[in-house]
């Protein structure tokens, strides 16, 4: 692999060209707001644009100014946070970007304040505030959330756009902490402020929606079809957690059929409620992380006081780089050995860093994906079902996935070289919301299903592979089609918005049947006509009739 190819793996949007020096600057852009051309890249580098007009508003009213300028000059406005998304929700590659301005909220729109006098206690964050900083502020006030995404360097608005979730369910007998949710972060929102069109004033303005306002249900998870400037979320008492790792439980035992004896996924779930399995291809013992509530430090647990404790999960190992260089040359035969290498790095790393059993505040245990981790593609889905079906869902997936990678191997093909990730969360339950509420986020994968009130759990199944791995799209298509067929009676499949879905055999986010039929149906069947996928779309259209906050992909998905 040449130096240029390696650079692509770590490509970062570093350079800036100021508007004053560029020939094609957007006309009459408000000169009080910094404007420059900057590169854009998403997490896995599959969307890379060398130079996009980007501005950095200092206040929410600056965003309104940009919106009204955009409406007058025929531009669209794309909010952007940390650019850690996979799906083309910010911009669609290949589309005409001549009249697009990105709005970077991370520069200045990142204030955070905690209110411990309100009931429930809340945190208010501007759109670009990072999750890690919000959790830090909550922790300083004795507060926290029970279920949060694994990376801390994502913005709160970026996280809410895609119904960000963690990996937590209550252990059997565990009492929920008031003010928190096992569902998505969107379900914690008590109010938010968005930039919306006011027909009365004939311009875009700021509008704050309370959770009791019916229209907020479309904004709580909006896929980038709105612009949020700040948000207030409820919180509950912070908790100390313990996280224990295992790497010696055979797949066949952990992912056994439902009801099997032994160390099954469902047995850990019953005991602790918080479980993640990372299963590297062609290996027999996954890396299992189990978090449990532990108010006092267990005797054998090591106390930690900062997040990102698994330092070995970085990509700097030369043997990993060697595999990547083989892959770039189209040589995938080393995939089984690579799976074994990744597992051995985990096994050694847990011991060398003393992290096989750690204990600390929830933030320091729940944030564990480092910004420097290997940047891979992910395709996956949320399987919504009843908690007692978790082991069945996982066993069926394990069985299918294993058979499928062997099927490809028999043809000398290795489309998947990253691990499978398996996690569970709760749903966006109404009972979790401690303020008057109009209901759950209409576009959240964790929206409860009215026709199945017993469905209370989501199993998040993700398969990871390095970008451009041959046959990966075909494999992802096989996987998605199998999921849709297999989980159609006792469960429901919804996309994990931030990742890969709607696969054709050559690309993600392109299958028209899934985009235009299967996905809307997963958010319409059984819901009232004034509270479903269509009503979310209509609400977002009504507040942005000029479609400033959209792109050609969203125009298709939310057509
Ligand atoms: C390594 C890794 C691990 C991850 N793990 C998890 C996980 O455990 N759980 C989970 O749920 N997710 C996870 N994610 C996905 C992540 O939560 C989402 O991709 C999230 O959208 C990233 O936020 P961001 O700030 O990077 O947003 P961006 O990628 O910048 O934007 C994402 C979307 O949000 C929109 N957006 C951003 N700001 C605003 C705004 N102010 N107003 C309106 N829309 C806005 C953008 O337009 C775009 O549509 C992971 C991602 C990575 C890379």
XYZ file of C-alpha atoms in Angstrom, residues 102-462:
361
model
C -22.619 23.360 5.547
C -23.193 24.751 9.014
C -20.560 23.576 11.472
C -22.073 23.705 14.944
C -19.009 22.337 16.724
C -17.045 25.601 16.557
C -19.239 27.902 18.645
C -22.692 26.406 19.223
C -21.604 24.154 22.052
C -22.672 25.676 25.391
C -23.928 23.306 28.103
C -25.823 24.099 31.316
C -27.303 21.799 33.930
C -30.453 22.716 35.870
C -30.677 20.862 39.164
C -33.599 22.968 40.375
C -36.062 21.783 37.740
C -38.178 18.657 38.068
C -36.986 16.543 36.356
C -33.412 17.774 36.464
C -32.200 18.671 32.995
C -29.252 19.591 30.855
C -29.552 22.130 28.056
C -27.001 21.839 25.286
C -26.451 23.731 22.081
C -26.434 21.594 18.949
C -22.670 21.195 18.627
C -21.982 20.202 22.241
C -20.157 16.869 22.396
C -21.728 13.920 24.189
C -18.648 13.442 26.372
C -18.830 17.055 27.564
C -22.543 16.779 28.320
C -21.992 13.607 30.337
C -19.111 15.289 32.154
C -21.353 18.244 33.073
C -24.076 15.867 34.265
C -21.559 13.869 36.298
C -20.358 17.076 37.977
C -23.929 17.468 39.253
C -24.412 13.857 40.309
C -26.464 13.085 37.194
C -26.197 10.704 34.278
C -27.957 8.581 31.655
C -28.191 4.789 31.685
C -27.914 4.142 27.960
C -25.608 6.169 25.719
C -23.725 5.618 22.446
C -20.176 4.275 22.733
C -18.284 7.258 21.221
C -18.166 10.548 23.161
C -16.938 12.792 20.370
C -20.296 13.041 18.574
C -22.535 16.109 18.824
C -25.838 15.984 20.624
C -27.738 17.217 17.550
C -26.015 14.641 15.329
C -26.873 11.935 17.856
C -30.522 12.943 18.161
C -30.936 13.142 14.379
C -30.440 9.371 14.157
C -32.043 8.169 17.458
C -28.712 7.433 19.124
C -28.823 4.504 21.520
C -26.708 2.597 23.989
C -26.619 -1.040 25.065
C -28.734 -1.157 28.198
C -31.767 -2.996 29.464
C -32.675 -3.377 33.118
C -31.289 -6.496 34.759
C -34.048 -8.761 36.054
C -35.430 -7.036 39.147
C -33.587 -3.761 38.512
C -35.536 -0.547 39.175
C -35.218 2.109 36.483
C -33.610 5.387 37.576
C -36.195 8.165 37.268
C -35.250 10.660 34.585
C -33.411 8.170 32.363
C -34.474 5.806 29.576
C -33.315 2.481 28.159
C -34.521 3.792 24.791
C -32.890 6.419 22.573
C -31.458 9.774 23.641
C -34.355 11.301 21.690
C -36.727 9.950 24.331
C -34.981 12.109 26.969
C -35.789 15.386 25.226
C -38.083 17.704 27.181
C -37.880 20.586 24.702
C -35.876 21.682 21.696
C -35.357 24.768 19.573
C -35.364 24.511 15.789
C -35.094 26.895 12.862
C -38.520 26.844 11.197
C -40.424 28.843 8.606
C -43.047 31.200 9.976
C -45.780 31.894 7.390
C -46.968 34.826 9.528
C -43.559 36.499 9.463
C -42.626 35.293 5.981
C -39.200 34.125 7.117
C -37.314 31.484 9.050
C -37.313 32.000 12.828
C -36.357 30.136 15.992
C -39.133 28.135 17.602
C -39.023 26.166 20.837
C -41.160 23.023 20.999
C -42.124 21.540 24.361
C -42.398 17.742 24.611
C -46.155 18.196 24.997
C -46.384 19.811 21.557
C -47.480 17.164 19.038
C -45.183 18.501 16.327
C -42.062 17.794 18.389
C -42.470 14.063 17.683
C -41.164 14.645 14.150
C -38.186 16.686 15.349
C -36.991 14.285 18.077
C -35.414 12.006 15.416
C -35.490 13.800 12.079
C -32.628 12.267 10.000
C -31.191 15.700 9.182
C -34.446 17.079 7.715
C -34.457 19.964 10.248
C -32.040 22.302 11.967
C -31.886 22.075 15.751
C -30.014 24.814 17.617
C -30.415 23.616 21.189
C -32.059 20.891 23.188
C -33.038 20.205 26.794
C -32.908 16.629 28.078
C -33.946 15.132 31.384
C -31.443 13.161 33.463
C -31.407 10.959 36.552
C -29.076 10.073 39.374
C -25.659 8.997 38.139
C -24.607 5.398 38.754
C -21.359 3.539 39.228
C -20.928 0.618 36.868
C -18.640 -2.355 36.587
C -17.608 -3.733 33.196
C -16.251 -7.260 32.978
C -14.843 -8.758 29.789
C -14.800 -12.387 28.713
C -13.044 -13.906 25.710
C -13.241 -17.593 26.471
C -16.927 -18.419 25.970
C -17.462 -20.395 22.753
C -19.842 -18.943 20.162
C -21.858 -22.121 20.270
C -22.527 -21.566 23.982
C -23.034 -17.790 23.995
C -25.231 -17.796 20.889
C -26.929 -21.145 21.593
C -30.630 -21.697 20.813
C -33.105 -19.997 23.165
C -33.447 -21.675 26.518
C -30.131 -23.556 26.294
C -28.181 -23.953 29.527
C -24.780 -22.365 30.134
C -23.273 -18.940 29.597
C -25.777 -17.702 27.021
C -26.269 -14.102 25.933
C -29.697 -14.086 27.581
C -28.235 -15.327 30.888
C -25.854 -12.354 31.033
C -28.706 -10.067 30.035
C -30.858 -11.372 32.878
C -28.071 -10.836 35.419
C -26.746 -7.473 34.281
C -28.967 -6.046 31.522
C -26.001 -4.509 29.661
C -24.169 -6.760 27.253
C -22.135 -6.403 24.079
C -20.665 -9.244 22.035
C -17.928 -8.477 19.508
C -17.380 -11.536 17.338
C -14.461 -11.456 14.915
C -14.897 -13.484 11.710
C -13.604 -17.046 11.733
C -12.994 -16.996 15.496
C -14.730 -19.090 18.117
C -14.803 -16.927 21.243
C -16.267 -13.406 21.061
C -15.166 -10.473 23.212
C -18.052 -10.156 25.626
C -18.498 -7.011 27.712
C -20.984 -7.094 30.580
C -21.806 -3.947 32.536
C -23.529 -4.216 35.896
C -24.647 -1.639 38.433
C -22.105 -1.586 41.298
C -22.449 1.239 43.828
C -19.226 0.215 45.595
C -15.975 -0.956 44.069
C -15.922 -4.745 43.738
C -12.847 -6.345 45.277
C -11.261 -7.464 41.988
C -12.343 -4.513 39.866
C -9.929 -1.715 38.907
C -11.229 1.831 39.380
C -11.097 4.104 36.310
C -11.680 7.846 36.234
C -11.811 8.598 32.494
C -13.521 7.114 29.420
C -11.941 5.144 26.513
C -10.176 2.546 28.598
C -9.556 -0.025 25.848
C -6.513 1.672 24.352
C -5.581 -1.487 22.424
C -8.571 -1.042 20.118
C -6.593 1.541 18.080
C -5.435 0.624 14.612
C -1.728 1.221 15.108
C -0.687 -2.458 15.253
C 1.653 -3.089 12.275
C 0.053 -6.486 11.622
C -3.305 -4.744 11.105
C -1.725 -2.296 8.685
C -0.141 -5.202 6.851
C -3.590 -6.780 6.335
C -4.972 -3.463 5.118
C -2.217 -3.207 2.550
C -3.040 -6.725 1.295
C -6.686 -5.784 1.091
C -5.998 -2.730 -1.041
C -4.294 -5.027 -3.525
C -7.457 -7.149 -3.594
C -5.950 -9.978 -1.561
C -8.536 -11.053 0.995
C -7.231 -14.558 1.721
C -5.717 -13.369 4.990
C -9.177 -12.625 6.434
C -9.478 -15.681 8.733
C -6.013 -14.982 10.152
C -6.941 -11.300 10.518
C -9.992 -12.251 12.592
C -7.722 -14.272 14.859
C -5.260 -11.396 15.073
C -7.980 -8.933 16.122
C -9.147 -11.315 18.830
C -5.614 -11.854 20.093
C -5.060 -8.071 20.246
C -8.142 -7.861 22.475
C -7.078 -10.779 24.656
C -3.565 -9.428 25.162
C -4.763 -5.849 25.451
C -7.255 -6.589 28.207
C -4.489 -8.185 30.246
C -1.711 -5.692 29.512
C -3.928 -2.695 30.246
C -5.624 -4.359 33.210
C -9.067 -3.599 31.819
C -10.788 -6.997 31.953
C -12.673 -5.813 35.020
C -13.110 -2.071 35.556
C -15.350 0.096 37.710
C -16.261 3.775 37.758
C -18.866 6.416 36.934
C -21.246 5.509 34.122
C -19.658 7.934 31.625
C -16.235 6.367 32.051
C -17.582 2.866 31.461
C -20.140 3.570 28.740
C -17.890 5.650 26.458
C -15.361 3.216 25.070
C -15.004 3.801 21.323
C -11.980 6.002 20.831
C -11.862 8.614 18.060
C -8.708 6.874 16.814
C -10.314 3.462 16.326
C -10.076 1.797 12.899
C -12.558 3.437 10.534
C -14.707 0.683 9.058
C -18.069 0.353 7.298
C -21.052 -0.877 9.286
C -24.309 -2.311 8.097
C -27.027 -3.239 10.480
C -30.504 -3.072 11.851
C -32.569 -2.963 14.989
C -34.716 -6.050 15.554
C -37.711 -5.045 17.672
C -39.287 -7.834 19.671
C -40.159 -9.164 23.087
C -37.306 -9.523 25.552
C -37.835 -13.247 25.925
C -37.003 -13.610 22.220
C -33.505 -12.081 22.459
C -31.643 -15.387 22.411
C -33.734 -16.658 19.501
C -32.984 -13.526 17.457
C -29.268 -13.797 18.176
C -29.030 -17.538 17.587
C -30.782 -17.300 14.233
C -28.488 -14.454 13.180
C -25.370 -16.283 14.373
C -26.384 -19.387 12.485
C -27.095 -17.466 9.288
C -23.973 -15.295 9.461
C -21.611 -18.188 10.142
C -23.089 -20.272 7.330
C -22.914 -17.320 4.989
C -19.263 -16.444 5.570
C -18.427 -20.133 5.039
C -20.461 -20.079 1.830
C -18.407 -17.149 0.568
C -15.177 -18.716 1.821
C -15.897 -21.812 -0.259
C -15.766 -19.482 -3.261
C -12.565 -17.864 -2.043
C -14.391 -14.672 -1.085
C -14.148 -12.810 2.220
C -16.570 -9.883 2.181
C -16.590 -9.413 5.974
C -13.301 -8.811 7.761
C -14.512 -6.826 10.758
C -16.476 -8.118 13.732
C -20.174 -8.609 14.285
C -21.508 -6.408 17.109
C -24.530 -7.516 19.115
C -26.173 -5.243 21.678
C -29.642 -4.749 23.186
C -31.560 -1.705 24.318
C -35.041 -0.840 25.476
C -37.626 1.142 23.514
C -38.707 4.795 23.736
C -41.315 4.146 26.434
C -43.799 6.878 27.346
C -43.410 6.077 31.049
C -39.772 7.233 30.970
C -40.694 10.811 30.098
C -41.227 12.908 33.227
C -42.753 15.980 31.584
C -46.114 16.241 29.797
C -45.514 14.455 26.511
C -47.218 14.183 23.137
C -45.597 10.807 22.483
C -42.523 9.025 21.187
C -40.178 10.106 18.381
C -42.030 9.228 15.176
C -38.925 8.209 13.224
C -37.008 6.454 15.988
C -36.134 2.803 15.438
C -37.028 2.394 19.110
C -40.604 3.610 18.725
C -42.944 1.157 20.508
C -45.225 -0.785 18.155
C -48.931 -0.294 19.020
C -49.989 -3.674 17.642
C -47.390 -5.409 19.839
C -47.329 -3.725 23.237
C -45.353 -6.733 24.550
C -42.394 -5.844 22.309
C -40.040 -4.015 24.648
C -36.553 -4.710 23.323
C -34.316 -3.898 20.367
C -31.459 -6.187 19.377
C -28.915 -4.177 17.387
C -27.134 -6.438 14.912
C -24.211 -4.919 13.028
